[in-house]
Coordinates of C-alpha atoms in Angstrom, one line a residue:
X541 CA 0.0 0.0 0.0
X542 CA 2.8 2.4 0.9
X543 CA 4.6 1.5 -2.3
X544 CA 1.5 2.5 -4.3
X545 CA 1.2 5.8 -2.5
X546 CA 4.8 6.7 -3.1
X547 CA 4.5 5.8 -6.8
X548 CA 1.4 8.0 -7.2
X549 CA 3.2 10.9 -5.5
X550 CA 6.3 10.4 -7.7
X551 CA 4.1 10.3 -10.8
X552 CA 2.4 13.6 -9.8
X553 CA 5.8 15.2 -9.3
X554 CA 7.0 14.0 -12.7
X555 CA 3.9 15.3 -14.4
X556 CA 4.3 18.7 -12.7
X557 CA 7.9 18.9 -13.7
X558 CA 7.1 17.9 -17.3
X559 CA 4.8 20.9 -17.5
X560 CA 7.7 23.2 -16.7
X561 CA 9.9 24.6 -19.5
X562 CA 13.6 25.3 -19.8
X563 CA 15.9 25.4 -16.8
X564 CA 12.9 25.2 -14.5
X565 CA 12.7 21.4 -15.0
X566 CA 16.1 21.0 -13.3
X567 CA 15.7 23.6 -10.5
X568 CA 15.8 22.4 -7.0
X569 CA 12.8 23.0 -4.8
X570 CA 14.9 25.2 -2.4
X571 CA 16.2 27.5 -5.2
X572 CA 13.3 30.1 -5.0
X573 CA 14.0 30.5 -1.3
X574 CA 17.4 31.9 -2.1
X575 CA 15.7 35.1 -3.2
X576 CA 14.4 35.6 0.3
X577 CA 17.8 35.4 2.0
X578 CA 19.0 38.9 1.4
X579 CA 15.7 40.6 2.2
X580 CA 15.3 38.6 5.4
X581 CA 18.8 39.4 6.5
X582 CA 18.2 43.1 5.8
X583 CA 15.0 43.0 7.9
X584 CA 16.7 41.2 10.7
X585 CA 19.8 43.4 10.7
X586 CA 18.2 46.9 10.3
X587 CA 14.8 46.4 11.8
X588 CA 14.2 43.5 14.1
X589 CA 17.6 43.6 15.9
X590 CA 17.5 47.4 16.6
X591 CA 13.9 47.0 17.7
X592 CA 14.5 44.3 20.3
X593 CA 17.9 45.8 21.2
X594 CA 16.2 49.0 22.2
X595 CA 14.0 47.1 24.7
X596 CA 17.2 45.4 26.1
X597 CA 19.0 48.7 26.4
X598 CA 16.1 50.3 28.2
X599 CA 16.7 47.9 31.1
X600 CA 20.4 48.8 31.4
X601 CA 22.5 51.8 32.3
X602 CA 24.4 51.7 29.0
X603 CA 26.3 54.7 27.7
X604 CA 26.4 55.8 24.0
X605 CA 30.2 55.3 23.6
X606 CA 30.3 51.7 24.9
X607 CA 26.8 50.4 24.2
X608 CA 27.2 48.1 27.3
X609 CA 25.8 48.5 30.7
X610 CA 24.5 46.7 33.8
X611 CA 21.0 45.5 34.3
X612 CA 18.9 48.1 36.2
X613 CA 15.4 46.8 35.7
X614 CA 12.7 49.4 35.4
X615 CA 14.8 52.2 36.9
X616 CA 15.1 54.0 33.6
X617 CA 11.3 54.1 33.2
X618 CA 10.9 55.4 36.7
X619 CA 13.5 58.1 36.0
X620 CA 11.9 59.4 32.8
X621 CA 8.3 59.2 34.1
X622 CA 9.4 61.4 37.0
X623 CA 11.0 63.9 34.7
X624 CA 8.7 66.9 33.9
X625 CA 10.6 67.4 30.6
X626 CA 9.4 64.0 29.4
X627 CA 5.8 64.8 30.0
X628 CA 6.2 68.2 28.4
X629 CA 7.7 66.6 25.3
X630 CA 4.9 64.0 25.3
X631 CA 2.2 66.7 25.5
X632 CA 3.9 68.5 22.6
X633 CA 4.0 65.4 20.5
X634 CA 0.4 64.5 21.2
X635 CA -0.8 68.0 20.4
X636 CA 1.3 67.8 17.2
X637 CA -0.4 64.6 16.2
X638 CA -3.9 65.9 17.0
X639 CA -3.4 68.8 14.6
X640 CA -1.5 67.0 11.8
X641 CA -3.4 63.7 11.6
X642 CA -6.9 65.1 10.9
X643 CA -5.4 67.7 8.6
X644 CA -3.4 65.3 6.5
X645 CA -6.3 62.8 6.4
X646 CA -8.9 65.2 5.1
X647 CA -7.2 68.1 3.3
X648 CA -5.4 65.8 0.7
X649 CA -8.7 64.2 -0.1
X650 CA -10.3 67.6 -0.8
X651 CA -7.3 68.5 -2.9
X652 CA -7.5 65.2 -4.8
X653 CA -11.2 65.8 -5.6
X654 CA -10.3 69.2 -7.0
X655 CA -7.4 68.2 -9.1
X656 CA -9.2 65.0 -10.4
X657 CA -11.3 67.2 -12.7
X658 CA -10.3 66.8 -16.3
X659 CA -9.8 70.5 -17.3
X660 CA -7.1 72.0 -19.6
X661 CA -3.8 72.3 -17.9
X662 CA -4.6 70.1 -14.9
X663 CA -1.4 68.2 -15.4
X664 CA 0.6 71.3 -14.8
X665 CA -1.3 72.1 -11.6
X666 CA -0.8 68.6 -10.4
X667 CA 2.9 68.9 -10.9
X668 CA 3.0 72.3 -9.1
X669 CA 1.0 70.8 -6.2
X670 CA 3.5 67.9 -5.9
X671 CA 6.6 70.1 -5.7
X672 CA 6.7 70.3 -1.9
X673 CA 6.8 66.5 -1.7
X674 CA 9.9 66.2 -3.8
X675 CA 11.7 69.0 -2.0
X676 CA 14.1 68.4 0.9
X677 CA 12.4 68.8 4.2
X678 CA 15.5 70.5 5.6
X679 CA 15.4 73.1 2.8
X680 CA 11.7 73.6 3.4
X681 CA 12.1 74.1 7.1
X682 CA 15.0 76.5 6.7
X683 CA 13.0 78.5 4.1
X684 CA 10.0 78.7 6.4
X685 CA 12.2 79.7 9.3
X686 CA 13.4 82.8 7.4
X687 CA 9.8 83.6 6.6
X688 CA 8.5 83.2 10.1
X689 CA 11.2 84.8 12.2
X690 CA 10.6 88.0 14.1
X691 CA 11.9 90.2 11.2
X692 CA 10.8 87.8 8.5
X693 CA 8.6 88.3 5.5
X694 CA 5.3 87.4 7.2
X695 CA 5.8 89.5 10.4
X696 CA 6.9 92.5 8.3
X697 CA 3.9 92.2 6.1
X698 CA 1.5 91.9 9.1
X699 CA 3.1 94.9 10.9
X700 CA 3.3 97.1 7.8
X701 CA -0.3 96.5 7.0
X702 CA -1.4 97.4 10.5
X703 CA -2.9 94.0 11.2
X704 CA -0.7 93.5 14.3
X705 CA 1.4 95.9 16.4
X706 CA 4.2 93.6 17.4
X707 CA 5.7 90.6 15.6
X708 CA 4.2 87.2 16.3
X709 CA 6.6 84.9 18.1
X710 CA 6.3 82.1 15.5
X711 CA 9.7 80.6 16.4
X712 CA 10.0 81.5 20.1
X713 CA 6.5 81.0 21.6
X714 CA 5.9 77.5 22.8
X715 CA 2.6 76.8 21.0
X716 CA 3.4 79.2 18.1
X717 CA 6.4 77.1 17.3
X718 CA 4.4 73.8 17.5
X719 CA 1.7 75.3 15.2
X720 CA 4.3 76.6 12.8
X721 CA 5.9 73.2 12.5
X722 CA 2.5 71.6 12.1
X723 CA 1.7 73.9 9.2
X724 CA 5.0 73.0 7.5
X725 CA 4.3 69.3 7.9
X726 CA 0.9 69.6 6.5
X727 CA 2.0 71.8 3.6
X728 CA 4.8 69.4 2.6
X729 CA 2.7 66.3 3.1
X730 CA -0.4 67.4 1.2
X731 CA 0.8 66.5 -2.3
X732 CA 2.2 63.0 -1.3
X733 CA -1.1 61.9 0.3
X734 CA -3.1 63.6 -2.5
X735 CA -1.5 61.2 -5.0
X736 CA -2.6 58.3 -2.8
X737 CA -6.1 59.6 -2.7
X738 CA -6.1 60.1 -6.5
X739 CA -5.3 56.4 -6.9
X740 CA -8.1 55.5 -4.6
X741 CA -10.6 57.8 -6.3
X742 CA -9.8 56.1 -9.6
X743 CA -11.4 52.9 -8.2
X744 CA -14.6 54.5 -7.2
X745 CA -17.4 53.5 -9.5
X746 CA -18.3 56.5 -11.7
X747 CA -21.9 55.2 -12.1
X748 CA -22.5 56.0 -8.4
X749 CA -21.9 59.7 -9.1
X750 CA -24.1 59.6 -12.2
X751 CA -26.9 58.0 -10.3
X752 CA -26.5 60.6 -7.5
X753 CA -26.7 63.4 -10.0
X754 CA -29.9 62.0 -11.4
X755 CA -31.4 61.9 -7.9
X756 CA -30.5 65.5 -7.4
X757 CA -27.6 65.1 -5.0
X758 CA -25.2 68.0 -4.9
X759 CA -21.5 68.0 -4.7
X760 CA -21.4 68.0 -0.9
X761 CA -23.8 65.2 -0.6
X762 CA -21.9 63.1 -3.1
X763 CA -18.6 63.8 -1.2
X764 CA -20.0 62.5 2.1
X765 CA -22.1 59.6 0.8
X766 CA -20.0 58.4 -2.2
X767 CA -16.4 59.7 -2.1
X768 CA -15.6 59.2 1.6
X769 CA -17.1 55.6 1.8
X770 CA -15.3 54.8 -1.5
X771 CA -11.9 55.8 -0.1
X772 CA -12.4 54.7 3.5
X773 CA -9.6 52.1 3.4
X774 CA -7.2 54.7 2.0
X775 CA -8.2 57.2 4.7
X776 CA -7.4 54.6 7.4
X777 CA -4.0 54.0 5.8
X778 CA -3.3 57.7 5.6
X779 CA -4.3 58.2 9.2
X780 CA -2.0 55.4 10.3
X781 CA 1.0 56.7 8.3
X782 CA 0.5 60.3 9.5
X783 CA 0.1 59.2 13.1
X784 CA 3.4 57.4 13.0
X785 CA 5.1 60.3 11.3
X786 CA 3.7 63.0 13.5
X787 CA 4.5 61.3 16.8
X788 CA 8.1 60.9 15.8
X789 CA 8.4 64.4 14.4
X790 CA 11.9 65.9 14.7
X791 CA 13.2 67.8 11.7
X792 CA 10.7 70.7 11.6
X793 CA 10.8 71.6 15.2
X794 CA 14.5 71.1 15.5
X795 CA 15.3 73.4 12.5
X796 CA 12.7 76.0 13.4
X797 CA 14.0 76.3 16.9
X798 CA 17.7 76.1 15.8
X799 CA 18.1 72.8 17.7
X800 CA 17.0 74.2 21.0
X801 CA 13.4 73.0 21.2
X802 CA 12.3 76.6 21.9
X803 CA 12.9 78.8 24.9
X804 CA 13.6 76.6 27.9
X805 CA 13.0 73.5 25.6
X806 CA 9.3 74.1 26.0
X807 CA 8.5 73.1 22.4
X808 CA 10.6 70.0 22.5
X809 CA 9.1 66.8 21.1
X810 CA 9.6 63.2 22.2
X811 CA 12.1 62.5 19.6
X812 CA 14.1 65.6 20.5
X813 CA 13.9 64.5 24.1
X814 CA 15.2 61.0 23.3
X815 CA 18.1 62.5 21.3
X816 CA 19.0 64.9 24.1
X817 CA 18.7 62.5 27.0
X818 CA 20.3 59.7 25.1
X819 CA 23.4 61.4 23.6
X820 CA 23.5 65.1 24.2
X821 CA 23.0 65.5 28.0
X822 CA 26.1 66.1 30.2
X823 CA 28.6 63.1 30.2
X824 CA 27.3 62.1 26.8
X825 CA 23.9 61.2 28.0
X826 CA 22.5 57.8 28.9
X827 CA 21.7 55.2 26.2
X828 CA 19.5 53.4 28.7
X829 CA 17.3 56.4 29.4
X830 CA 17.1 57.3 25.7
X831 CA 16.0 53.7 24.9
X832 CA 13.4 53.8 27.7
X833 CA 12.0 57.0 26.2
X834 CA 12.0 55.4 22.8
X835 CA 10.0 52.4 24.2
X836 CA 7.5 54.9 25.7
X837 CA 7.2 56.6 22.3
X838 CA 6.6 53.2 20.7
X839 CA 3.8 52.4 23.2
X840 CA 2.2 55.8 22.6
X841 CA 2.3 55.3 18.9
X842 CA 0.8 51.8 19.2
X843 CA -1.9 53.1 21.4
X844 CA -2.9 55.8 18.9
X845 CA -3.0 53.2 16.1
X846 CA -5.2 50.8 18.2
X847 CA -7.6 53.7 18.9
X848 CA -7.8 54.5 15.2
X849 CA -8.5 50.9 14.4
X850 CA -11.3 50.7 16.9
X851 CA -12.9 53.9 15.5
X852 CA -12.6 52.6 12.0
X853 CA -14.3 49.4 12.9
X854 CA -17.2 51.2 14.6
X855 CA -17.7 53.4 11.5
X856 CA -17.4 50.6 9.0

C-alpha cells in the first residue's frame, strides 16, 4: 500500500515537472527561497535587531560610547516618568499629532477631488501641487524659518499692513512654534497623500456619481455619501501613516528652533527629548534612558493606532 502511494506521489511530481519549461525542470525546490535570504537578512539586521535591542538597552545603564551596561530593571522608566521634561515633550508630540493627523487625512482628499477634474492644464497644476513632496524637508524648514522669524517676511507684512502691532513669536513662543511646525508638515505632506487619494478615487465606480446626480444630490452630498465611503480604506491607511510620522516628528521643530526646542526647551518633542537625554546631555547622555523613552514613544504610537482601528471598525 505504501509503495503504491509513493509511486502515485512520484508520478504527480514527474507530471508537474514535465509541465515546466527550460531550466525550471532542473531547478531544486529550495532555489526560490534563495531570493528571500538577502531581504530577510536586511529586515533582521536593520529592523528586528535594533527594535529588540532598544528594549534590552532600556533595562540597562548603558552609555552611548560603549553600548554596554549593567541591568537596572525598570529604573530608567521610573526616571523618565518622574521627569517633567518627558511629560512636556509627550504633550507637545500628542498636540502635534492631534493637529497634523486630521489635517493630513482630510485636506489631501479635498485637494485630490479638486485636481481630479479633467480640465485643460490640470497636469501642470498637479505637478506644481506635488513640488513640496519632492523638495528636501530640511530646505523647506529653513526657508519657512526665514519667513516666520521676528523680522521675516510674514511678520513684516503683518506689521506694515497694521494687522498687528508687534511681531508674532512664531519661532519662540511654545505653541506658536508647534503650530508653525504643524503647518510645514501639512504643507509638505499634502501632495504626497493627494497622489494616494487620486489612486483610490480612480477605483470609485463612476456610475454612483451619475446616479446621485440623477437623484438631485449635490457635490457636498456626493462627497460624504460616495467619495468618503469609497476611499475609507485609504483614509485609514493615511491616518495610520500620518500618526506614526507626526508622533516621531523631529526635523521641523529642530530646525525652526535652531536645535534648542524653543525657549527653555518648552516646544521639545519626544524624539528631540530622546536624542538629548540619550546622547546630548552632560557626560554624553544615557543610552538606557534614551532607549526607555523610545520604548515609551513606541507604546504611545501603538496606542494611537489601536484607537484608530477601533474607531474605523465602529464606523465601518
